[in-house]
């Protein structure tokens, strides 16, 4: 049976002293984030038994954020997969400890999406929403911005100039690309 890695082995592989490894493990004194990360990576590499503890200690210092996501059609395979990926990305963030709250729109009506966005924003640091470009939703985004709650439009752009950002395709570029492809691939002129 192979010998279990020791603190000395971990110090040697990570390129730091035994005292530094002890500080990372026991949170005795501050250690640079880069050094703690190097110790964690070495612990994972050699199979050190307390690698999980090191990762947990590194994350203790990070701020905690609750992020809200409002998606469409909860029974849709795409949105179900998208929700799982969002949860995974938030939970694995290296910059913060995050909790993703994911809701699905009860209907596609702009006033219902706006109401759900307000409810989600009441318990979130920031929200990202899939919704229509509609005056009701724009007014909601404006009100949330006044309360310092950032709102991001997801997949479909809305509230341009008011929302914090847009995560999705650049539809103008997509259109230009489609037009270029049709112009190059079409053998003769016709209706599109």
Coordinates of N, CA and C in Angstrom, one line a residue:
X1 N 0.8 -1.2 0.0 CA 0.0 0.0 0.0 C 0.9 1.2 0.0
X2 N 0.5 2.2 -0.8 CA 1.3 3.4 -0.9 C 1.2 4.3 0.4
X3 N 2.3 5.0 0.7 CA 2.4 5.8 1.8 C 1.5 7.0 1.6
X4 N 0.7 7.4 2.7 CA -0.2 8.6 2.6 C 0.7 9.8 2.6
X5 N 0.4 10.8 1.7 CA 1.2 12.0 1.6 C 1.1 12.8 3.0
X6 N 2.2 13.4 3.3 CA 2.3 14.2 4.6 C 2.4 15.7 4.3
X7 N 2.4 16.5 5.3 CA 2.5 17.9 5.2 C 3.9 18.2 4.5
X8 N 4.9 17.5 4.9 CA 6.2 17.7 4.3 C 6.2 17.5 2.8
X9 N 5.5 16.4 2.4 CA 5.4 16.1 0.9 C 4.6 17.2 0.2
X10 N 3.6 17.7 0.9 CA 2.8 18.8 0.3 C 3.6 20.1 0.2
X11 N 4.4 20.4 1.2 CA 5.3 21.6 1.1 C 6.3 21.5 0.0
X12 N 6.9 20.3 -0.2 CA 7.9 20.1 -1.2 C 7.2 20.2 -2.6
X13 N 6.1 19.6 -2.8 CA 5.5 19.7 -4.2 C 4.9 21.1 -4.5
X14 N 4.4 21.8 -3.5 CA 3.9 23.1 -3.7 C 5.0 24.2 -3.7
X15 N 6.2 23.9 -3.3 CA 7.3 24.8 -3.3 C 7.2 25.9 -2.2
X16 N 6.6 25.5 -1.1 CA 6.6 26.4 0.1 C 7.0 25.7 1.3
X17 N 7.2 26.4 2.4 CA 7.6 25.8 3.7 C 6.5 25.0 4.3
X18 N 6.9 24.2 5.3 CA 5.9 23.4 6.1 C 5.1 24.4 6.9
X19 N 5.7 25.5 7.4 CA 5.0 26.5 8.2 C 3.9 27.1 7.3
X20 N 4.2 27.4 6.0 CA 3.2 28.0 5.2 C 2.0 27.0 4.9
X21 N 2.3 25.7 4.7 CA 1.3 24.7 4.5 C 0.4 24.7 5.8
X22 N 1.0 24.8 7.0 CA 0.3 24.8 8.2 C -0.6 26.0 8.3
X23 N -0.1 27.1 7.9 CA -1.0 28.3 7.9 C -2.2 28.2 7.0
X24 N -2.0 27.6 5.8 CA -3.1 27.4 4.9 C -4.1 26.4 5.5
X25 N -3.6 25.3 6.0 CA -4.5 24.3 6.6 C -5.3 24.8 7.8
X26 N -4.6 25.5 8.6 CA -5.3 25.9 9.9 C -5.7 27.3 10.0
X27 N -5.5 28.1 8.9 CA -6.0 29.4 8.9 C -5.4 30.3 10.0
X28 N -4.1 30.0 10.3 CA -3.5 30.7 11.5 C -3.2 32.2 11.1
X29 N -2.5 32.4 10.0 CA -2.1 33.8 9.6 C -2.5 33.9 8.2
X30 N -2.6 35.2 7.7 CA -3.0 35.4 6.3 C -1.9 34.8 5.4
X31 N -2.4 34.2 4.3 CA -1.5 33.7 3.2 C -2.0 34.3 1.9
X32 N -1.1 34.6 1.0 CA -1.6 35.2 -0.3 C -2.4 34.1 -1.0
X33 N -3.4 34.7 -1.7 CA -4.4 33.8 -2.4 C -3.6 32.9 -3.4
X34 N -2.6 33.4 -4.1 CA -1.8 32.7 -5.0 C -1.1 31.5 -4.4
X35 N -0.6 31.7 -3.2 CA 0.1 30.7 -2.4 C -0.8 29.6 -2.0
X36 N -2.0 30.0 -1.4 CA -3.0 29.1 -1.0 C -3.5 28.2 -2.2
X37 N -3.6 28.8 -3.3 CA -4.1 28.1 -4.5 C -3.0 27.1 -4.9
X38 N -1.7 27.5 -4.9 CA -0.6 26.6 -5.2 C -0.6 25.4 -4.3
X39 N -0.8 25.6 -3.0 CA -0.9 24.5 -2.0 C -2.1 23.6 -2.3
X40 N -3.2 24.2 -2.6 CA -4.4 23.4 -2.9 C -4.2 22.5 -4.2
X41 N -3.6 23.1 -5.2 CA -3.4 22.4 -6.5 C -2.4 21.2 -6.2
X42 N -1.4 21.5 -5.4 CA -0.4 20.4 -5.1 C -1.1 19.3 -4.3
X43 N -1.9 19.7 -3.3 CA -2.7 18.8 -2.5 C -3.5 17.9 -3.3
X44 N -4.2 18.4 -4.3 CA -5.1 17.7 -5.2 C -4.2 16.7 -6.1
X45 N -3.1 17.2 -6.5 CA -2.2 16.5 -7.4 C -1.6 15.2 -6.7
X46 N -1.2 15.4 -5.4 CA -0.6 14.2 -4.7 C -1.6 13.4 -3.9
X47 N -2.9 13.8 -3.9 CA -3.9 13.1 -3.2 C -3.9 13.3 -1.7
X48 N -3.5 14.5 -1.3 CA -3.4 14.8 0.1 C -4.8 14.8 0.7
X49 N -5.0 14.1 1.9 CA -6.3 13.9 2.4 C -7.1 15.1 2.8
X50 N -6.5 16.3 3.0 CA -7.2 17.5 3.4 C -7.3 18.5 2.3
X51 N -7.2 18.0 1.0 CA -7.4 19.0 -0.1 C -8.7 19.7 0.0
X52 N -9.8 19.0 0.3 CA -11.1 19.6 0.4 C -11.1 20.7 1.5
X53 N -10.4 20.5 2.6 CA -10.4 21.5 3.7 C -9.7 22.7 3.2
X54 N -8.6 22.5 2.4 CA -7.9 23.7 1.9 C -8.8 24.5 1.0
X55 N -9.5 23.8 0.1 CA -10.4 24.5 -0.8 C -11.5 25.3 0.0
X56 N -12.0 24.6 1.0 CA -13.0 25.3 1.8 C -12.4 26.5 2.5
X57 N -11.2 26.5 3.0 CA -10.6 27.6 3.7 C -10.4 28.7 2.7
X58 N -10.0 28.4 1.5 CA -9.8 29.4 0.5 C -11.1 30.2 0.2
X59 N -12.2 29.4 0.1 CA -13.5 30.0 -0.2 C -14.1 30.8 0.9
X60 N -13.6 30.6 2.2 CA -14.2 31.3 3.3 C -14.0 32.8 3.2
X61 N -12.9 33.2 2.6 CA -12.6 34.6 2.5 C -13.4 35.3 1.4
X62 N -14.0 34.6 0.5 CA -14.7 35.2 -0.6 C -16.0 35.7 -0.2
X63 N -16.4 36.8 -0.9 CA -17.8 37.3 -0.6 C -18.9 36.3 -1.0
X64 N -20.0 36.4 -0.4 CA -21.1 35.5 -0.8 C -22.2 36.3 -1.5
X65 N -22.6 35.8 -2.6 CA -23.7 36.5 -3.4 C -24.8 35.5 -3.8
X66 N -26.0 36.0 -3.7 CA -27.1 35.2 -4.2 C -27.5 35.8 -5.5
X67 N -27.5 35.0 -6.6 CA -27.8 35.5 -7.9 C -29.1 34.9 -8.4
X68 N -30.0 35.7 -9.0 CA -31.3 35.2 -9.4 C -31.3 35.1 -10.9
X69 N -31.9 34.1 -11.4 CA -32.0 33.8 -12.9 C -33.5 33.5 -13.1
X70 N -34.1 34.2 -14.1 CA -35.4 34.0 -14.5 C -35.4 33.5 -16.0
X71 N -35.8 32.2 -16.2 CA -35.7 31.6 -17.5 C -37.1 31.3 -17.9
X72 N -37.3 30.9 -19.2 CA -38.6 30.6 -19.7 C -38.8 29.1 -19.7
X73 N -40.0 28.7 -19.8 CA -40.4 27.3 -20.0 C -39.6 26.2 -19.2
X74 N -39.9 26.0 -18.0 CA -39.2 25.1 -17.1 C -39.2 23.7 -17.6
X75 N -40.2 23.3 -18.4 CA -40.3 21.9 -18.9 C -39.5 21.7 -20.2
X76 N -38.9 22.8 -20.8 CA -38.1 22.7 -22.0 C -36.7 22.2 -21.7
X77 N -36.3 21.2 -22.5 CA -34.9 20.6 -22.3 C -33.8 21.6 -22.3
X78 N -33.9 22.6 -23.2 CA -32.8 23.6 -23.3 C -32.7 24.4 -22.0
X79 N -33.9 24.9 -21.5 CA -33.8 25.7 -20.3 C -33.5 24.9 -19.1
X80 N -33.9 23.6 -19.0 CA -33.5 22.8 -17.9 C -32.0 22.6 -17.9
X81 N -31.4 22.3 -19.0 CA -29.9 22.1 -19.1 C -29.2 23.4 -18.8
X82 N -29.8 24.5 -19.3 CA -29.2 25.9 -19.1 C -29.2 26.2 -17.6
X83 N -30.3 25.8 -16.9 CA -30.4 26.1 -15.5 C -29.3 25.3 -14.7
X84 N -29.1 24.0 -15.1 CA -28.1 23.2 -14.4 C -26.7 23.8 -14.6
X85 N -26.4 24.3 -15.8 CA -25.1 24.9 -16.1 C -24.9 26.2 -15.4
X86 N -26.0 27.0 -15.2 CA -25.9 28.2 -14.5 C -25.6 27.9 -13.0
X87 N -26.3 26.9 -12.4 CA -26.1 26.6 -11.0 C -24.6 26.1 -10.8
X88 N -24.1 25.3 -11.8 CA -22.8 24.8 -11.7 C -21.8 25.9 -11.8
X89 N -22.0 26.8 -12.7 CA -21.0 27.9 -12.9 C -21.0 28.8 -11.7
X90 N -22.1 29.1 -11.1 CA -22.2 30.0 -9.9 C -21.5 29.3 -8.7
X91 N -21.8 28.0 -8.5 CA -21.2 27.3 -7.4 C -19.7 27.1 -7.5
X92 N -19.2 27.0 -8.7 CA -17.7 26.8 -8.9 C -16.9 28.1 -9.1
X93 N -17.6 29.2 -9.0 CA -16.8 30.5 -9.2 C -15.6 30.6 -8.3
X94 N -14.5 31.1 -8.8 CA -13.3 31.3 -8.0 C -13.3 32.7 -7.4
X95 N -14.2 33.6 -7.8 CA -14.2 35.0 -7.3 C -15.2 35.2 -6.2
X96 N -16.2 34.4 -6.0 CA -17.1 34.5 -4.9 C -17.8 33.2 -4.6
X97 N -18.4 33.2 -3.4 CA -19.2 32.0 -3.0 C -20.6 32.4 -3.4
X98 N -21.2 31.6 -4.4 CA -22.4 32.0 -4.9 C -23.5 30.9 -4.7
X99 N -24.7 31.4 -4.7 CA -25.9 30.6 -4.7 C -26.8 31.1 -5.8
X100 N -27.2 30.2 -6.7 CA -28.1 30.6 -7.8 C -29.5 30.2 -7.4
X101 N -30.4 31.2 -7.6 CA -31.8 31.0 -7.4 C -32.4 31.0 -8.8
X102 N -32.9 29.9 -9.3 CA -33.4 29.9 -10.6 C -34.9 29.7 -10.6
X103 N -35.6 30.6 -11.3 CA -37.1 30.5 -11.4 C -37.4 30.4 -12.9
X104 N -38.6 29.8 -13.2 CA -39.0 29.8 -14.5 C -40.3 30.6 -14.7
X105 N -40.4 31.3 -15.7 CA -41.5 32.2 -15.9 C -42.8 31.4 -16.0
X106 N -43.8 31.9 -15.3 CA -45.1 31.2 -15.3 C -45.8 31.4 -16.6
X107 N -45.6 32.5 -17.3 CA -46.1 32.7 -18.6 C -45.2 33.6 -19.4
X108 N -45.4 33.8 -20.7 CA -44.6 34.6 -21.5 C -45.0 36.1 -21.6
X109 N -46.0 36.5 -20.8 CA -46.5 37.8 -20.8 C -45.5 38.7 -20.1
X110 N -45.3 39.9 -20.7 CA -44.3 40.8 -20.1 C -44.6 41.3 -18.7
X111 N -45.8 41.5 -18.4 CA -46.2 42.0 -17.0 C -45.9 40.9 -16.0
X112 N -46.1 39.6 -16.4 CA -45.8 38.5 -15.4 C -44.3 38.3 -15.3
X113 N -43.6 38.5 -16.3 CA -42.1 38.4 -16.3 C -41.6 39.5 -15.4
X114 N -42.1 40.7 -15.6 CA -41.7 41.8 -14.8 C -42.0 41.6 -13.3
X115 N -43.1 41.1 -13.0 CA -43.5 40.8 -11.6 C -42.6 39.7 -11.0
X116 N -42.3 38.7 -11.7 CA -41.4 37.6 -11.2 C -40.0 38.2 -11.1
X117 N -39.6 39.1 -12.0 CA -38.2 39.7 -11.9 C -38.1 40.5 -10.6
X118 N -39.2 41.3 -10.2 CA -39.2 42.1 -9.0 C -39.1 41.1 -7.8
X119 N -39.9 40.0 -7.8 CA -39.8 39.1 -6.6 C -38.4 38.5 -6.5
X120 N -37.8 38.1 -7.6 CA -36.5 37.5 -7.6 C -35.5 38.5 -7.2
X121 N -35.6 39.7 -7.6 CA -34.6 40.8 -7.2 C -34.7 41.1 -5.7
X122 N -35.8 40.9 -5.1 CA -36.0 41.2 -3.7 C -35.1 40.3 -2.8
X123 N -34.7 39.1 -3.4 CA -33.8 38.2 -2.6 C -32.5 37.9 -3.3
X124 N -32.1 38.7 -4.2 CA -30.9 38.5 -5.0 C -30.0 39.7 -5.0
X125 N -28.7 39.5 -5.2 CA -27.7 40.6 -5.3 C -27.8 41.2 -6.8
X126 N -28.1 40.3 -7.7 CA -28.2 40.7 -9.1 C -29.1 39.6 -9.8
X127 N -29.8 40.0 -10.9 CA -30.6 39.1 -11.6 C -30.3 39.1 -13.1
X128 N -30.6 38.0 -13.7 CA -30.4 37.8 -15.2 C -31.8 37.2 -15.7
X129 N -32.3 37.8 -16.7 CA -33.7 37.4 -17.1 C -33.7 37.2 -18.6
X130 N -34.5 36.1 -19.0 CA -34.8 35.9 -20.4 C -36.2 36.5 -20.5
X131 N -36.4 37.5 -21.4 CA -37.7 38.2 -21.5 C -37.8 39.0 -22.7
X132 N -39.0 39.5 -23.0 CA -39.2 40.3 -24.2 C -38.7 41.8 -24.0
X133 N -38.5 42.5 -25.1 CA -38.2 43.9 -25.1 C -39.5 44.6 -25.0
X134 N -40.0 44.9 -23.8 CA -41.3 45.5 -23.6 C -41.2 46.6 -22.6
X135 N -42.0 47.7 -22.8 CA -42.0 48.8 -21.8 C -42.2 48.4 -20.4
X136 N -43.0 47.4 -20.1 CA -43.2 47.0 -18.7 C -42.0 46.5 -18.1
X137 N -41.3 45.6 -18.8 CA -40.0 45.0 -18.3 C -38.9 46.1 -18.2
X138 N -38.9 47.0 -19.2 CA -37.9 48.1 -19.1 C -38.1 48.9 -17.9
X139 N -39.4 49.2 -17.6 CA -39.7 50.0 -16.4 C -39.2 49.3 -15.1
X140 N -39.4 48.0 -15.1 CA -39.0 47.2 -13.9 C -37.5 47.2 -13.8
X141 N -36.8 47.1 -14.9 CA -35.3 47.2 -14.9 C -34.8 48.5 -14.4
X142 N -35.5 49.6 -14.8 CA -35.2 51.0 -14.4 C -35.4 51.1 -12.9
X143 N -36.5 50.6 -12.4 CA -36.7 50.7 -10.9 C -35.7 49.9 -10.1
X144 N -35.3 48.7 -10.6 CA -34.3 47.9 -9.9 C -32.9 48.6 -10.0
X145 N -32.6 49.2 -11.1 CA -31.4 49.9 -11.2 C -31.3 51.0 -10.2
X146 N -32.4 51.7 -10.0 CA -32.5 52.8 -9.0 C -32.2 52.3 -7.6
X147 N -32.5 51.0 -7.4 CA -32.3 50.3 -6.1 C -30.9 49.6 -6.0
X148 N -30.1 49.9 -7.0 CA -28.7 49.3 -7.1 C -28.8 47.7 -7.3
X149 N -29.8 47.2 -7.9 CA -29.8 45.8 -8.2 C -29.6 45.7 -9.7
X150 N -28.4 45.2 -10.1 CA -28.1 45.0 -11.5 C -29.0 44.0 -12.2
X151 N -29.4 44.3 -13.4 CA -30.2 43.3 -14.2 C -29.5 43.1 -15.5
X152 N -29.4 41.8 -15.9 CA -28.7 41.4 -17.1 C -29.8 40.8 -18.0
X153 N -29.8 41.1 -19.3 CA -30.7 40.4 -20.2 C -30.0 39.1 -20.7
X154 N -30.6 38.0 -20.7 CA -30.1 36.7 -21.1 C -30.7 36.3 -22.4
X155 N -29.9 35.9 -23.4 CA -30.3 35.3 -24.6 C -31.1 36.2 -25.5
X156 N -32.0 37.0 -25.0 CA -32.8 38.0 -25.8 C -32.6 39.4 -25.2
X157 N -32.2 40.4 -26.0 CA -31.8 41.7 -25.4 C -33.1 42.5 -25.2
X158 N -33.1 43.2 -24.0 CA -34.2 44.1 -23.7 C -33.6 45.2 -22.8
X159 N -34.3 46.3 -22.7 CA -34.0 47.4 -21.8 C -32.6 47.9 -22.2
X160 N -32.2 48.0 -23.5 CA -30.9 48.5 -23.9 C -30.7 49.9 -23.3
X161 N -29.5 50.1 -22.8 CA -29.1 51.4 -22.2 C -29.5 51.5 -20.8
X162 N -30.3 50.6 -20.3 CA -30.7 50.7 -18.9 C -30.1 49.4 -18.1
X163 N -30.3 48.3 -18.7 CA -29.8 47.0 -18.1 C -28.3 47.1 -17.9
X164 N -27.8 46.3 -17.0 CA -26.4 46.2 -16.7 C -25.6 45.6 -17.9
X165 N -26.1 44.6 -18.5 CA -25.4 44.0 -19.6 C -26.3 43.0 -20.3
X166 N -25.8 42.5 -21.4 CA -26.5 41.5 -22.2 C -25.6 40.3 -22.5
X167 N -26.1 39.1 -22.2 CA -25.4 37.9 -22.4 C -26.2 37.1 -23.5
X168 N -25.6 37.1 -24.7 CA -26.3 36.4 -25.8 C -25.6 36.7 -27.1
X169 N -26.3 36.3 -28.2 CA -25.7 36.6 -29.5 C -25.9 38.0 -29.9
X170 N -25.0 38.5 -30.8 CA -25.1 39.8 -31.4 C -25.9 39.6 -32.6
X171 N -27.2 39.9 -32.6 CA -28.1 39.6 -33.7 C -27.8 40.3 -35.0
X172 N -27.2 41.4 -34.9 CA -26.8 42.1 -36.2 C -25.7 41.3 -36.9
X173 N -24.7 40.8 -36.1 CA -23.7 40.0 -36.7 C -24.2 38.7 -37.2
X174 N -25.1 38.1 -36.4 CA -25.7 36.8 -36.9 C -26.5 37.1 -38.2
X175 N -27.2 38.2 -38.4 CA -27.9 38.5 -39.6 C -26.9 38.7 -40.7
X176 N -25.8 39.4 -40.5 CA -24.9 39.7 -41.5 C -24.2 38.4 -42.0
X177 N -23.9 37.5 -41.0 CA -23.3 36.2 -41.3 C -24.2 35.4 -42.2
X178 N -25.5 35.4 -41.8 CA -26.5 34.6 -42.6 C -26.6 35.2 -44.0
X179 N -26.7 36.5 -44.1 CA -26.8 37.1 -45.4 C -25.5 36.8 -46.3
X180 N -24.4 36.8 -45.7 CA -23.1 36.5 -46.4 C -23.2 35.0 -46.9
X181 N -23.6 34.1 -46.0 CA -23.7 32.7 -46.3 C -24.6 32.5 -47.5
X182 N -25.8 33.1 -47.4 CA -26.8 32.9 -48.5 C -26.3 33.4 -49.8
X183 N -25.6 34.6 -49.7 CA -25.1 35.2 -51.0 C -24.0 34.3 -51.6
X184 N -23.2 33.7 -50.7 CA -22.1 32.8 -51.3 C -22.6 31.4 -51.7
X185 N -23.7 30.9 -51.0 CA -24.1 29.6 -51.3 C -25.2 29.5 -52.3
X186 N -26.0 30.5 -52.5 CA -27.1 30.5 -53.4 C -26.6 30.4 -54.8
X187 N -27.2 29.5 -55.6 CA -26.8 29.4 -57.0 C -27.5 30.4 -57.9
X188 N -28.7 30.8 -57.5 CA -29.4 31.9 -58.3 C -30.2 32.7 -57.4
X189 N -30.5 33.9 -57.8 CA -31.4 34.8 -57.0 C -32.7 34.2 -56.7
X190 N -33.3 34.5 -55.5 CA -34.6 34.1 -55.2 C -35.1 34.6 -53.9
X191 N -36.3 34.3 -53.5 CA -36.8 34.7 -52.2 C -36.2 34.0 -51.0
X192 N -36.0 34.8 -50.0 CA -35.5 34.2 -48.7 C -36.5 34.2 -47.7

